[in-house]
XYZ file of C-alpha atoms in Angstrom:
427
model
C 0.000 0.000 0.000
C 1.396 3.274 -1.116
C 0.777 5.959 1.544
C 3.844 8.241 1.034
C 2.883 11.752 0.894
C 5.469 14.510 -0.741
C 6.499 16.740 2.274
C 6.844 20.772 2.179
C 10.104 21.903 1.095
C 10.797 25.015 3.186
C 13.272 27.615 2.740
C 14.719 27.574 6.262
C 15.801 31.150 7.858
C 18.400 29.272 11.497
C 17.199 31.642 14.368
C 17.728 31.230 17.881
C 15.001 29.449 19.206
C 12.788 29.137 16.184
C 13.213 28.164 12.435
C 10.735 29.735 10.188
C 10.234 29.975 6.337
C 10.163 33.457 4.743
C 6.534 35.139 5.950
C 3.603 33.334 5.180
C 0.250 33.565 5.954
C -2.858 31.423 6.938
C -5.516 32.366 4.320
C -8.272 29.794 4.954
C -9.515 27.448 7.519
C -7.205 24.605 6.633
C -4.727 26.651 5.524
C -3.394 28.061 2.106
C -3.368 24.165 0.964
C -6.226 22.704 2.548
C -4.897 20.089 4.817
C -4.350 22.406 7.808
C 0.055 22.324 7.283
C 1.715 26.051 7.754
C 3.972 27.730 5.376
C 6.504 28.119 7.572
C 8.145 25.743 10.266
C 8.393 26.147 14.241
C 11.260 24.292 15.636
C 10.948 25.487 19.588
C 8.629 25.822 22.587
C 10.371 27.901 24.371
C 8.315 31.132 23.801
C 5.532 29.704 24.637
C 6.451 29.290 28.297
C 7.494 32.949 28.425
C 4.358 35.412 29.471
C 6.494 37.909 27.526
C 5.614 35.968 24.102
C 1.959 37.863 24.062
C 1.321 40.326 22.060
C -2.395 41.231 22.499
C -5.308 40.093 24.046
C -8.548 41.358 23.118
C -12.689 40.008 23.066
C -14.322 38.033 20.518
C -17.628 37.298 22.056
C -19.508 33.898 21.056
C -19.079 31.045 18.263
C -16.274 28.977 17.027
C -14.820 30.611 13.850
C -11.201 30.421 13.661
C -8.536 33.135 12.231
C -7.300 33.621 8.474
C -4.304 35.705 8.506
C -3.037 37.747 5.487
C -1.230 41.110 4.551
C -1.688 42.645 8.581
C -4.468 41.622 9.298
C -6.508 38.603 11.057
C -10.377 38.147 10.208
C -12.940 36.052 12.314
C -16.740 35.534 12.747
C -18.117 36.550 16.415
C -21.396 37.995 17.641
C -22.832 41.033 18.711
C -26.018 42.552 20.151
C -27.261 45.072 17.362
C -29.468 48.424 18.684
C -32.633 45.611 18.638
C -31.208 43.688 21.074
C -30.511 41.048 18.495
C -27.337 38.987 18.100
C -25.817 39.302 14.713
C -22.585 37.664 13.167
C -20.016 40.232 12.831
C -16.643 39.765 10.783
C -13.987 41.581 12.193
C -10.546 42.620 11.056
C -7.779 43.029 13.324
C -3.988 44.211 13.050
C -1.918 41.471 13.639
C 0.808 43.755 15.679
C -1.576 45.360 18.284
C -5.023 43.271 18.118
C -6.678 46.764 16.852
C -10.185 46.329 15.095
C -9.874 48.238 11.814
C -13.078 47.561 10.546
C -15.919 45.110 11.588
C -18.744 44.496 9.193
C -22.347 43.485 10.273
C -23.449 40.262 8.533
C -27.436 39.254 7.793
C -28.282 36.569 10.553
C -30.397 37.770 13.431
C -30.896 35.710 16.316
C -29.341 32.453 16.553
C -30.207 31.781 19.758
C -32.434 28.659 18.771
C -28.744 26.720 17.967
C -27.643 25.795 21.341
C -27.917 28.304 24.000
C -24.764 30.280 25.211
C -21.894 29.161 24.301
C -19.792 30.206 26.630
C -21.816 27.724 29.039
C -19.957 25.667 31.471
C -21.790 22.417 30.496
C -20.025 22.416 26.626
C -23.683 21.830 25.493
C -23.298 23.571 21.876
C -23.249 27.327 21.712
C -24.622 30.354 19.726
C -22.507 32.539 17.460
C -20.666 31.603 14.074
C -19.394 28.379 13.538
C -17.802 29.281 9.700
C -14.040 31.332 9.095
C -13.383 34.004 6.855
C -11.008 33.027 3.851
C -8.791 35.800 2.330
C -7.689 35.818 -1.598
C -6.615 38.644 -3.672
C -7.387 41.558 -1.552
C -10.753 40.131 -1.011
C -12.503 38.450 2.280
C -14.979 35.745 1.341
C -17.673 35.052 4.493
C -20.075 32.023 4.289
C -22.265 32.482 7.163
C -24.952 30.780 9.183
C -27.501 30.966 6.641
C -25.659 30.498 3.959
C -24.848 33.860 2.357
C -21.553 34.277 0.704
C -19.960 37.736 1.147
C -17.112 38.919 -0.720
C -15.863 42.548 1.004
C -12.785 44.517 0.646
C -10.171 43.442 2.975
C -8.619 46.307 3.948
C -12.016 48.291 4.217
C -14.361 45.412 4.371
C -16.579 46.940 1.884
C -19.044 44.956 0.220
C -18.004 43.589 -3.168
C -20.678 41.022 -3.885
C -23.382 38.718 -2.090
C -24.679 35.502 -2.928
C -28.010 34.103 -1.380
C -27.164 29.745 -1.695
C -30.686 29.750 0.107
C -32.665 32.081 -2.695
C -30.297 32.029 -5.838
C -29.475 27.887 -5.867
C -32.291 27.210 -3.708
C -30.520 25.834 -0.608
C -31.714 23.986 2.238
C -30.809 24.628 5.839
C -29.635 22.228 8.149
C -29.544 21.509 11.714
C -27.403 23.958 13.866
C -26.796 25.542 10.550
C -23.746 26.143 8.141
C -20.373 25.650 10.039
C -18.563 25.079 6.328
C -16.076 27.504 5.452
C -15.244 28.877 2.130
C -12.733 27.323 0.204
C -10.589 29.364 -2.261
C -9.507 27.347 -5.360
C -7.529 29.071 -7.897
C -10.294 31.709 -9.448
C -13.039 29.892 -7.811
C -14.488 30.087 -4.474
C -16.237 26.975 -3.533
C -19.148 26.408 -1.186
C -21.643 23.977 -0.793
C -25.549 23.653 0.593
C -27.698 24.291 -2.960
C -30.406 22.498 -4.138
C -31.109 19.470 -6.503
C -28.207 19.630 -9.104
C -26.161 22.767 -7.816
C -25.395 21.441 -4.298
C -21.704 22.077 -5.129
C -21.074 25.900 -5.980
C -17.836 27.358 -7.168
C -18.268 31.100 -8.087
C -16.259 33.217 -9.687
C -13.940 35.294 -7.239
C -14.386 38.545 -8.806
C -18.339 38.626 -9.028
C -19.980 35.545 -7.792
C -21.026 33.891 -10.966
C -21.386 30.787 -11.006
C -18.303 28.606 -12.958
C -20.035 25.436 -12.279
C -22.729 23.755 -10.464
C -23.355 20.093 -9.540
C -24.290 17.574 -7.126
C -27.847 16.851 -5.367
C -26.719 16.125 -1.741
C -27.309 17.195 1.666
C -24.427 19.176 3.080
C -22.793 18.476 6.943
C -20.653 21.119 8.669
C -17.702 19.384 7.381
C -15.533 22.207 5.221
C -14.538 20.942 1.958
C -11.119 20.057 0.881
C -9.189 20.741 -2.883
C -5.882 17.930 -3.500
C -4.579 16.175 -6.312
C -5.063 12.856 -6.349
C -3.254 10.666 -9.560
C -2.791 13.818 -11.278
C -6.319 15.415 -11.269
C -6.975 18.083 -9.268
C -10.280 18.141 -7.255
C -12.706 18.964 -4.593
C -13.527 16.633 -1.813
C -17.473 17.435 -0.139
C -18.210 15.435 3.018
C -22.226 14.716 2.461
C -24.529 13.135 4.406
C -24.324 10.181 1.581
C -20.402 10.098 2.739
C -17.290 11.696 0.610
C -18.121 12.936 -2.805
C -15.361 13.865 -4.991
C -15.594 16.064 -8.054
C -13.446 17.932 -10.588
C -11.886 21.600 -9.487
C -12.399 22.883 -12.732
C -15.638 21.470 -13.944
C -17.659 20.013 -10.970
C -17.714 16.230 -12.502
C -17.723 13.739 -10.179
C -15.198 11.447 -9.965
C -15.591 9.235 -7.217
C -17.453 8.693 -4.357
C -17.495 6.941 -1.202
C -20.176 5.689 1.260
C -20.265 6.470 4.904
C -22.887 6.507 7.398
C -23.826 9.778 8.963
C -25.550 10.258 12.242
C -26.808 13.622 13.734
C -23.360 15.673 12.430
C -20.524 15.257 10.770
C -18.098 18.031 11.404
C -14.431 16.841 10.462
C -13.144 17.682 6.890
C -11.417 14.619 4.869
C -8.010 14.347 5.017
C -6.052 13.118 1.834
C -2.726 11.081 2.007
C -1.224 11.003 -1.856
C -4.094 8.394 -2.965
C -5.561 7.572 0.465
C -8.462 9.427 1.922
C -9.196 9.280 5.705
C -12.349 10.560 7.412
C -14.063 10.434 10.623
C -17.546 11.783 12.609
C -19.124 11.340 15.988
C -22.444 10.049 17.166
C -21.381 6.277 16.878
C -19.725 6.381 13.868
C -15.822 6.490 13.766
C -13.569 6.621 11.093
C -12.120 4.761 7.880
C -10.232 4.908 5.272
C -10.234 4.468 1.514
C -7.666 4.254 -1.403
C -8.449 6.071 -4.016
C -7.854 4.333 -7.573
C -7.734 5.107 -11.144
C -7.921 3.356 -14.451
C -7.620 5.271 -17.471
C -10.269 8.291 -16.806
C -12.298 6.082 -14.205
C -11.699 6.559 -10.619
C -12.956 4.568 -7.210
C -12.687 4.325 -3.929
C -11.910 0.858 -1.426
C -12.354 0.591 1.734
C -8.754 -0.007 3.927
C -9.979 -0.291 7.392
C -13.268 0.826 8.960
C -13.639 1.497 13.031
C -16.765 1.693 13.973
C -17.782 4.033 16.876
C -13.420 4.355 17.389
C -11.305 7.117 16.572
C -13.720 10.024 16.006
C -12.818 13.030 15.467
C -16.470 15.025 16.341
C -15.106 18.405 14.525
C -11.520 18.313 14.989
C -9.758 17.833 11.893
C -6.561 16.232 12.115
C -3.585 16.580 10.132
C -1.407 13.885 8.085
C 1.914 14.061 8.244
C 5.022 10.990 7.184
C 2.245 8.191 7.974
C 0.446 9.320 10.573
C -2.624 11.535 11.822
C -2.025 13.294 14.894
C -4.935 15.674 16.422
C -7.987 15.015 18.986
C -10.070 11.543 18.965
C -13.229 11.494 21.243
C -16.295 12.079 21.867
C -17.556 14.689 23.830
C -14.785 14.006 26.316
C -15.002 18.175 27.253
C -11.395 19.178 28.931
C -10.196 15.594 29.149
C -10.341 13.686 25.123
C -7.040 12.755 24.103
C -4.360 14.133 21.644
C -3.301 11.275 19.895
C -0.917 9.582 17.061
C -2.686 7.076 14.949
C -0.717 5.335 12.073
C -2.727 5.508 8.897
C -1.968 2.631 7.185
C -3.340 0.369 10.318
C -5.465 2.873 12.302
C -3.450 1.881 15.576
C -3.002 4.384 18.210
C 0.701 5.160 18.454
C 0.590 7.331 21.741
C -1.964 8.979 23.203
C -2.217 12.098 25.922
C -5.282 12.815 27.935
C -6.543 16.691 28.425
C -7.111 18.330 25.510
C -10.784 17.480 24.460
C -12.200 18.679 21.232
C -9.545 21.147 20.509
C -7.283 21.346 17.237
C -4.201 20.785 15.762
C -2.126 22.076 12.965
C 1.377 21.101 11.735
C 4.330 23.661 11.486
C 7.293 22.215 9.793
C 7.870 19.171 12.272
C 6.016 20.109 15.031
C 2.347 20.716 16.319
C 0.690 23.096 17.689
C -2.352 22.499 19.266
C -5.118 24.086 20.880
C -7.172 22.289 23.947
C -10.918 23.290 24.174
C -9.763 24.839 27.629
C -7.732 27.603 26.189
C -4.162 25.364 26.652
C -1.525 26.096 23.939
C 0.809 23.650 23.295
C 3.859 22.660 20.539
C 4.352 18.848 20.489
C 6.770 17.021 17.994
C 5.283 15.562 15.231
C 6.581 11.957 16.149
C 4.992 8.782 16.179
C 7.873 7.266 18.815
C 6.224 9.198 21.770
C 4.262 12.134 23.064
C 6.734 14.954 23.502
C 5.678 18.306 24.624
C 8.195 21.638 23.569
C 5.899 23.671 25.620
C 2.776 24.589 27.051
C 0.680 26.714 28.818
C -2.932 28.545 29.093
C -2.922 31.887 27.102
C -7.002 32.198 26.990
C -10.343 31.678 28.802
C -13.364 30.381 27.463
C -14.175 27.772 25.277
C -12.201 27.071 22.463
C -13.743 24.794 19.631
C -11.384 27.253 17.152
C -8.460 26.113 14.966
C -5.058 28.028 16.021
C -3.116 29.499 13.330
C 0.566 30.728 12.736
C 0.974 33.136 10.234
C 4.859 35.295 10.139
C 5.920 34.046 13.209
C 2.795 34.879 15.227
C 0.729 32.559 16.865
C -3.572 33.340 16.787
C -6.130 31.224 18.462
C -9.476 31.874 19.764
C -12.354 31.059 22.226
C -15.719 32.491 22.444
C -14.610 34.689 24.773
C -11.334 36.548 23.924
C -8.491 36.018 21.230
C -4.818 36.097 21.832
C -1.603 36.201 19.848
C 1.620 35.110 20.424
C 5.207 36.045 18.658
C 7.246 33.618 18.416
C 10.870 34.693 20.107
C 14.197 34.247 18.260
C 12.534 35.494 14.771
């Protein structure tokens, strides 16, 4: 079985206490590549363990959207009480040096309160506020929000460019708890999903909305989708309620498709391994994964190994990196699921370390740094051998169901109470 995945090549800059590629940036949820891997590498914890490593603290009441990073700034989803009284979905733009808002921008949805109570509730039980992240491209800022309008504004100004309705225009259907899906930015196409029969997979034009293509009848999930190249074709990976549906970048053709039971929510995005394809949910399900095939045009999809009700990841998406997953695997287990290593090709659990519930992970040359749901920060090494832990401590309060992001040697992460970011010393 051929699970070899080609690594990053980074241009290395030898600091101190850190080695990072030439400034980068975080432009989407899962990063400028989709599979949630920086553009630059961190080689030390040692900052983290300094209090001096903070830059700026400031609030970002309610939800779960995480930071894109680009050109200064850093743009999230949170909520706010309008003059009504009403909570509304707000994206904000902040300056990465000093946490200052420079513009916010007042979205359509009006009182979400119907999706979970607070969310900054002790018993974890869901939450109000935005669930989807802002993705950046070409001066632009692309919003998908709870009820699935697409925004394109200015990113420096915030400015409205364009809207699209999914819900009026491609006659879209709603689902439970809402959209949590995030845009995803694919060359001149942005790509949602959630439209009707035939145009439940959307990519627009970046400049104007229009549509490029439109296919697919499916029910969306909160699952984000994912763009990779798999045997030379690139495409777009949609995690439906009828299980993983591929389909060409540039036309919307399916290619493949693979079954998988869903149950209440599936959260997680896909992750692809060169030809393998990995994906998990909650509720009793668990995870598998499938090797994706091709014979002359004709592609499919065979099951590997299927655990049933075992290694879910609810919403946290882990990331792949030389044969192995590493992120969090449980269940609501609030402020106690494990951070684990699992090795793909067998699904065994190489190490595992209680306390970080559903938080998330993202990979930064050879090391991790991960988020608990309890507002820990820590940098791990990326190493199937053992758990090893550069550093760690608690840089925010509240409860943190957010992705954290490095962009240029700053650290950003998120709860739905505040938002913090930390410089990395020996840049």
């Amino acid at each position: 079985m051929n699970l070899t995945m080609k690594s990053f090549s980074f241009p290395f800059v030898l600091c101190t206490l850190a080695v990072f590629a030439a400034a980068a940036e975080w432009p989407q949820y899962h990063g400028a590549n989709s599979n949630k891997k920086a553009q630059e590498a961190l080689a030390s914890g040692a900052w983290l363990k300094k209090t001096s490593s903070q830059l700026w603290k400031v609030e970002t009441p309610l939800g779960f959207s995480s930071f894109s990073v680009s050109n200064g700034l850093a743009y999230t989803l949170v909520g706010r009480q309008d003059e009504d009284g009403l909570q509304r979905e707000v994206c904000v733009a902040l300056e990465v040096n000093s946490g200052r808002e420079k513009w916010a921008v007042w979205l359509d949805r009006l009182d979400y309160g119907h999706s979970g109570g607070n969310a900054g509730a002790s018993d974890n039980k869901g939450g109000d506020g935005p669930r989807s992240t802002p993705s950046i491209s070409d001066g632009k800022v692309y919003v998908y929000d709870a009820d699935m309008n697409l925004h394109c504004l200015d990113a420096k100004s915030g400015k409205l460019a364009w809207k699209v309705s999914v819900q009026k225009r491609h006659k879209g259907q709603p689902i439970k708890w809402e959209n949590a899906s995030a845009p995803l930015i694919e060359g001149n196409k942005v790509i949602v999903y959630g439209g009707g029969a035939g145009q439940a997979f959307l990519a627009l034009e970046k400049t104007n909305g229009n549509v490029i293509w439109q296919s697919g009848s499916e029910t969306i999930t909160h699952a984000t989708p994912v763009a990779a190249t798999i045997h030379g074709v690139r495409q777009v990976i949609f995690f439906c309620v009828s299980g993983l549906v591929s389909v060409d970048a540039s036309s919307g053709k399916e290619l493949w498709r693979q079954k998988f039971r869903f149950a209440v929510s599936t959260a997680a995005a896909p992750i692809v391994a060169g030809d393998h394809v990995y994906c998990s949910a909650g509720y009793g399900v668990g995870a598998g994964l499938y090797r994706i095939s091709k014979n002359g045009t004709k592609f499919a999809s065979t099951e590997v190994w299927r655990k049933q009700n075992d290694l879910i990841n609810h919403w946290s998406t882990p990331v792949y990196h030389d044969g192995h997953l590493y992120g969090m695997f449980s269940f609501k287990k609030f402020g106690k699921g494990p951070f684990q290593c699992v090795e793909l090709k067998t699904g065994q659990v190489k190490w595992s370390k209680d306390g970080y519930g559903p938080g998330n992970v993202i990979l930064a040359g050879e090391n991790l740094i991960a988020l608990s749901d309890t507002g820990e920060l820590a940098v791990v090494a990326a190493n199937p051998s053992a758990y090893k832990e550069l550093g760690r401590r608690k840089v925010i309060t509240g409860k943190c169901w957010s992705t954290p992001v490095i962009s240029d040697g700053k650290v950003f992460a998120r709860s739905t109470k505040e938002a913090v970011c930390l410089k990395v010393s020996g840049r």
